[in-house]
Amino acid sequence: MKIATRFIHAGAEPDPSTGAIMTPIYQTSTYVQSAPGKNKGYEYARSQNPTRKALEDALAVIENGKYGLAFSSGVAATDAVIKLLQPGDEVIAGNDMYGGTYRLFTKVFEKFGIRFKYVDMNNADNVKKLITDKTKLIWTETPTNPLMNICDISAITSMAKKSNILVCVDNTFASPYLQNPLDLGADIVMHSSTKYLGGHSDVIQGALIMNDAQLREQLYFIQKSCGAVPGPMDCFLVLRGIKTLYVRMKQHCENGRIIAEWLRHYSKIGKVYWPGFEDHPGYSVAKKQMRDFGGMLSFTLKDDSVDNAMRVLSSTKLFSLAESLGGVESLINHPASMTHASIPREERIKNGLTDSLIRLSIGIEDADDLIADLQQAIG
Ligand SMILES: *Cc1c(COP(=O)(O)O)cnc(C)c1O
């Protein structure tokens, strides 16, 4: 079955009690048992909920995986993965990734004795140099946020397999429309469902998808024991979002391409970060592992002062100045003070995330209107 069809029918079974075509929102905390221990597979809603189950089945389908698990946020999903580890274990992670992931690693998990090493993953050989017998997990994000670096998922997973190291890919930026890391050998795919999966900026949620039954059992145990589960209403919203993921992503990609090209040829612009440019250092890998290049991009202005960047950030009318991404409406963001403020300044600048960098999440409005807005804001 082709992707468009799979996304629409993923996890969608008519409700067994009424035939409702849409999965009902099972707003319940518990389930009545006919005798002690005799139930219909549902005991208590932290452990199981039918709306969540439908979503988790859909998540597995769209990522070509066997099992899906939904969490109350993207960082809660990341938190569950790190809880697979023990004190003394080491994690190798990218040096250009979502600020909240970096904060969780450094400020929460380091004090429990888990060690994190950060590296430029543009070149998979950099990762190899850091592997020790304590390395248990490689955490990657591609394309990265916000510099749109590309990491070669197959190169990383084949290296990791030789040393029995788990690989988790944060696939939030790409979405399953663009890339399926499990097909490239990853053990776990993580999503902030808040972004493209939900797609309408109206829900906070996270997801993990995997193929290995034992890994699923371990992560399910963490999900129910630690309790970061999403409510049924939020599960319904993400399930609904997934039905239009294909058409939305198609438009995000088309608009992304138009705006990236326009910015690149506009005289007031400095550098444009978008993996669909043939001279982007990750272009050949992106072309190999992604179906298209997405609707996320970053840029600097030719007058690269922070004041000028601030002026543009405050002047757009259609692009709303906000954190987050992946919704139908376009957003403009200042990573240094917003999404990536939790990364120390020296660390950021060293990795190329300057104080004047501007990030765009291109929505699915008419591209002409988006260009007109950027043009009036940039001047
Ligand atoms: C937003 C985001 C997260 C965190 O997800 P939340 O749903 O906000 O907790 C993780 N990774 C990436 C790439 C993100 O954009």
XYZ file of C-alpha atoms and ligand atoms in Angstrom:
394
model
C 0.000 0.000 0.000
C 1.283 3.498 -0.803
C 2.072 6.043 1.919
C -0.948 8.322 1.373
C -3.305 5.382 1.855
C -1.407 3.979 4.818
C -1.392 7.314 6.659
C -5.165 7.662 6.284
C -6.073 4.119 7.308
C -3.381 3.664 10.006
C -4.874 2.290 13.222
C -8.409 3.041 12.060
C -10.732 0.172 12.964
C -14.435 0.966 13.408
C -15.300 1.079 17.115
C -16.351 -2.470 18.075
C -19.239 -1.371 20.314
C -20.999 1.033 17.892
C -19.268 0.904 14.510
C -18.213 4.572 14.850
C -15.764 5.163 11.992
C -13.654 7.503 14.122
C -12.009 6.110 17.263
C -13.990 7.490 20.230
C -12.292 9.493 22.978
C -12.406 6.981 25.832
C -12.419 9.521 28.650
C -12.162 7.044 31.503
C -9.653 6.300 34.248
C -10.658 2.689 34.892
C -12.586 -0.293 33.486
C -15.150 -2.511 35.227
C -14.069 -6.109 35.761
C -16.596 -8.971 35.681
C -14.671 -10.837 38.392
C -11.316 -10.071 40.067
C -8.678 -10.243 37.341
C -11.298 -10.838 34.601
C -11.325 -7.897 32.201
C -11.433 -7.028 28.505
C -7.710 -6.257 28.280
C -8.117 -2.876 29.938
C -7.549 -2.445 33.685
C -6.473 1.109 34.452
C -5.961 3.963 32.000
C -2.311 4.689 32.848
C -1.586 1.189 31.532
C -4.116 0.948 28.681
C -6.630 3.177 26.914
C -8.409 2.292 23.644
C -7.914 5.760 22.092
C -4.217 5.594 22.928
C -4.058 2.034 21.584
C -5.506 3.145 18.230
C -2.925 5.936 18.062
C -0.054 3.634 19.044
C -1.083 1.195 16.296
C -1.170 4.096 13.821
C 2.295 5.291 14.918
C 3.695 1.820 14.205
C 2.121 1.789 10.730
C 3.381 5.199 9.635
C 6.972 4.458 10.738
C 7.057 0.927 9.258
C 7.497 -0.439 12.779
C 5.851 -3.203 14.790
C 5.083 -1.255 17.979
C 4.216 2.328 18.885
C 4.062 3.985 22.301
C 2.586 7.430 22.951
C 3.884 9.787 25.672
C 2.644 13.014 27.199
C 5.338 15.022 25.351
C 8.337 14.584 23.089
C 10.725 15.037 25.988
C 8.792 12.415 28.002
C 9.440 9.971 25.135
C 13.162 10.868 25.187
C 13.163 10.502 28.986
C 11.782 6.956 28.643
C 14.591 5.971 26.246
C 17.317 7.233 28.596
C 15.673 5.285 31.456
C 16.683 2.080 29.627
C 20.237 2.889 30.776
C 22.184 2.377 34.009
C 24.617 4.662 35.873
C 28.013 4.474 34.168
C 26.536 3.949 30.691
C 27.572 6.327 27.940
C 25.501 8.011 25.236
C 26.865 9.595 22.066
C 24.653 12.431 20.849
C 24.769 15.052 18.111
C 26.200 18.480 18.961
C 23.426 20.315 17.087
C 20.103 19.139 18.431
C 16.882 20.223 20.061
C 17.699 22.394 23.107
C 15.279 20.535 25.388
C 16.969 17.209 24.652
C 20.338 18.716 25.560
C 18.844 20.132 28.773
C 17.317 16.769 29.739
C 20.636 14.995 29.142
C 22.907 17.485 30.908
C 20.702 18.824 33.710
C 18.656 15.765 34.632
C 20.377 12.536 33.612
C 24.051 13.430 34.176
C 23.412 13.611 37.893
C 22.217 9.991 37.793
C 25.632 8.973 36.466
C 24.848 8.655 32.752
C 27.564 10.214 30.573
C 26.836 12.098 27.352
C 29.374 12.847 24.641
C 28.454 15.334 21.908
C 29.858 15.173 18.429
C 29.406 16.562 14.928
C 27.467 13.753 13.250
C 27.840 15.137 9.705
C 30.604 12.587 9.479
C 29.776 9.166 10.958
C 33.497 8.488 11.567
C 33.416 11.129 14.323
C 30.990 8.882 16.209
C 33.215 5.818 15.847
C 36.089 7.540 17.663
C 33.932 8.017 20.779
C 32.648 4.447 21.110
C 33.865 2.636 24.247
C 32.696 -0.589 25.891
C 30.403 1.602 28.018
C 28.566 3.119 25.023
C 24.973 1.880 25.107
C 23.079 4.400 22.995
C 23.605 6.698 20.025
C 21.100 9.568 19.887
C 20.705 11.248 16.526
C 18.525 13.899 15.006
C 18.428 14.485 11.248
C 17.878 17.020 9.796
C 19.149 18.814 12.897
C 17.444 21.676 14.620
C 18.107 24.437 13.647
C 21.125 24.108 11.327
C 19.659 21.422 9.065
C 22.726 19.185 9.216
C 22.243 15.680 7.879
C 23.524 12.527 9.514
C 23.804 9.283 7.592
C 21.457 6.975 9.519
C 22.591 3.748 7.768
C 26.268 4.514 8.417
C 25.545 5.100 12.125
C 23.328 2.028 12.574
C 25.728 -0.372 10.829
C 28.560 0.884 13.063
C 26.375 0.582 16.192
C 25.227 -2.964 15.369
C 28.844 -4.196 15.453
C 29.168 -3.001 19.060
C 25.638 -3.839 20.247
C 24.712 -0.195 20.740
C 21.108 1.002 20.465
C 20.374 3.797 17.991
C 17.473 6.186 18.541
C 16.604 8.720 15.824
C 14.609 11.848 16.658
C 12.556 11.967 13.455
C 10.507 15.043 14.399
C 11.874 17.366 11.698
C 11.572 14.870 8.863
C 8.296 13.187 9.860
C 7.529 9.679 8.541
C 6.560 11.275 5.212
C 10.206 12.051 4.508
C 12.166 9.319 6.234
C 11.704 6.021 8.105
C 14.749 5.375 10.326
C 13.680 1.822 11.293
C 14.081 0.851 7.622
C 17.652 2.167 7.848
C 18.490 -0.021 10.846
C 17.564 2.233 13.785
C 16.242 0.520 16.935
C 13.919 3.311 18.080
C 12.292 6.263 16.343
C 11.292 9.184 18.532
C 8.829 11.945 17.624
C 7.641 15.117 19.177
C 4.083 14.484 17.927
C 3.462 18.104 18.939
C 4.955 19.063 15.563
C 4.152 17.492 12.170
C 2.184 14.456 13.425
C -0.332 16.637 15.272
C 0.149 19.340 12.664
C -2.216 21.974 14.041
C -0.318 23.469 17.004
C -3.006 22.293 19.414
C -1.413 19.431 21.352
C 1.782 18.439 23.220
C 2.697 14.799 22.743
C 5.549 12.363 22.048
C 6.037 8.949 20.463
C 8.422 6.009 20.270
C 8.279 3.346 17.562
C 10.302 0.108 17.473
C 10.439 -3.412 15.997
C 11.945 -5.456 18.815
C 9.379 -7.055 21.158
C 11.712 -7.052 24.157
C 12.568 -3.393 23.664
C 8.847 -2.671 23.407
C 8.261 -4.483 26.719
C 11.009 -2.490 28.454
C 9.712 0.826 27.132
C 6.086 -0.049 27.898
C 7.162 -0.916 31.463
C 8.799 2.533 31.765
C 5.733 4.209 30.200
C 3.316 2.706 32.723
C 5.682 2.832 35.721
C 6.779 6.446 35.247
C 3.335 7.488 34.009
C 4.047 10.098 31.304
C 1.004 9.029 29.263
C -1.079 11.317 27.045
C -4.791 11.814 27.697
C -7.373 10.320 25.307
C -8.421 13.697 23.851
C -4.816 14.428 22.899
C -4.481 10.941 21.398
C -7.561 11.629 19.298
C -6.045 14.896 18.021
C -2.784 13.244 16.940
C -4.699 10.359 15.357
C -6.671 12.926 13.373
C -3.474 14.804 12.479
C -1.941 11.647 11.020
C -4.820 11.328 8.537
C -3.746 14.531 6.780
C -0.013 14.120 7.305
C 0.581 13.169 3.685
C -1.173 16.142 2.090
C 0.216 18.575 4.639
C 3.801 17.379 4.240
C 3.555 17.518 0.474
C 2.619 21.179 0.724
C 5.203 21.927 3.463
C 7.883 20.510 1.146
C 6.679 22.422 -1.902
C 6.507 25.721 -0.002
C 9.848 24.963 1.700
C 11.519 24.581 -1.680
C 10.000 27.809 -3.064
C 10.957 29.879 -0.013
C 14.464 28.381 0.256
C 15.147 29.252 -3.405
C 13.676 32.723 -3.015
C 15.754 33.498 0.096
C 18.878 32.229 -1.578
C 18.486 34.657 -4.468
C 17.392 37.634 -2.397
C 20.130 40.254 -2.068
C 19.580 40.959 1.658
C 20.177 37.363 2.725
C 23.451 35.835 3.960
C 23.403 32.066 4.286
C 20.389 29.755 3.839
C 20.392 26.358 5.580
C 18.189 23.884 3.703
C 19.238 20.309 2.817
C 17.659 20.420 -0.661
C 20.415 22.671 -2.077
C 22.843 20.633 -4.152
C 25.780 22.362 -2.466
C 24.503 21.562 1.053
C 27.186 19.293 2.622
C 24.542 16.682 3.487
C 22.712 16.795 0.140
C 23.740 13.368 -1.175
C 22.892 11.623 2.117
C 19.616 13.550 2.363
C 18.739 12.512 -1.167
C 19.499 8.887 -0.314
C 17.572 8.641 2.976
C 14.766 11.226 2.578
C 11.897 11.374 0.059
C 11.994 15.193 -0.109
C 13.583 18.010 1.917
C 10.855 19.326 4.196
C 9.553 22.697 5.259
C 12.143 23.704 7.866
C 14.943 26.116 7.071
C 17.194 28.658 8.753
C 18.971 31.724 7.414
C 21.108 34.708 8.295
C 20.840 38.231 6.936
C 23.585 39.857 4.862
C 23.709 42.600 7.519
C 24.390 39.933 10.134
C 23.846 42.080 13.244
C 21.652 40.853 16.074
C 19.684 44.132 15.894
C 18.832 43.540 12.250
C 17.741 39.955 12.975
C 15.570 41.214 15.863
C 14.017 43.811 13.564
C 13.028 41.143 11.001
C 11.752 38.775 13.719
C 9.408 41.502 14.963
C 8.225 42.642 11.520
C 6.546 39.635 9.928
C 2.737 39.613 9.818
C 1.856 36.157 8.490
C 4.806 34.365 10.078
C 4.070 34.322 13.817
C 6.985 34.719 16.200
C 6.767 31.549 18.258
C 8.580 28.416 19.359
C 7.510 25.063 17.903
C 7.111 23.992 14.271
C 5.233 21.670 11.987
C 1.809 23.317 12.159
C -0.220 24.389 9.135
C 0.622 28.044 9.878
C 4.084 29.505 9.282
C 6.260 30.393 12.274
C 9.438 32.442 12.658
C 11.806 31.775 15.532
C 15.042 33.091 17.048
C 16.806 29.902 18.191
C 19.466 31.691 20.297
C 16.893 33.259 22.643
C 13.958 30.867 22.181
C 14.201 27.150 21.325
C 17.943 26.829 22.014
C 18.354 29.207 24.971
C 19.122 26.246 27.244
C 22.373 25.526 25.347
C 25.316 27.575 26.721
C 26.279 30.435 24.333
C 29.894 29.265 23.712
C 28.623 25.767 22.949
C 26.041 27.147 20.489
C 28.419 29.497 18.668
C 31.088 26.809 18.419
C 28.554 24.650 16.568
C 27.487 27.443 14.210
C 24.277 28.550 15.925
C 24.938 32.292 15.928
C 23.004 35.020 17.752
C 21.585 36.290 14.440
C 20.284 32.984 13.029
C 16.570 32.967 12.089
C 14.574 29.731 11.753
C 11.387 29.296 9.735
C 8.745 26.613 9.949
C 7.079 26.951 6.565
C 3.335 26.360 6.773
C 0.916 25.357 4.048
C -0.387 28.827 3.150
C 0.050 30.150 -0.418
C 3.806 30.555 -0.987
C 3.289 33.940 -2.732
C 1.815 35.384 0.458
C 4.655 33.964 2.547
C 7.256 35.508 0.233
C 5.491 38.869 0.283
C 5.515 38.795 4.089
C 9.222 37.919 4.296
C 10.056 40.603 1.735
C 8.235 43.360 3.634
C 9.826 42.237 6.928
C 13.387 41.959 5.581
C 13.011 45.200 3.623
C 9.818 19.909 20.026
C 10.902 18.935 19.866
C 11.192 17.995 20.866
C 10.482 17.984 22.203
O 9.148 17.667 22.086
P 7.980 18.245 23.038
O 6.760 17.672 22.452
O 8.063 19.738 22.981
O 8.277 17.748 24.422
C 12.202 17.076 20.612
N 12.885 17.078 19.441
C 12.641 17.976 18.464
C 13.423 17.907 17.204
C 11.656 18.938 18.644
O 11.429 19.818 17.667
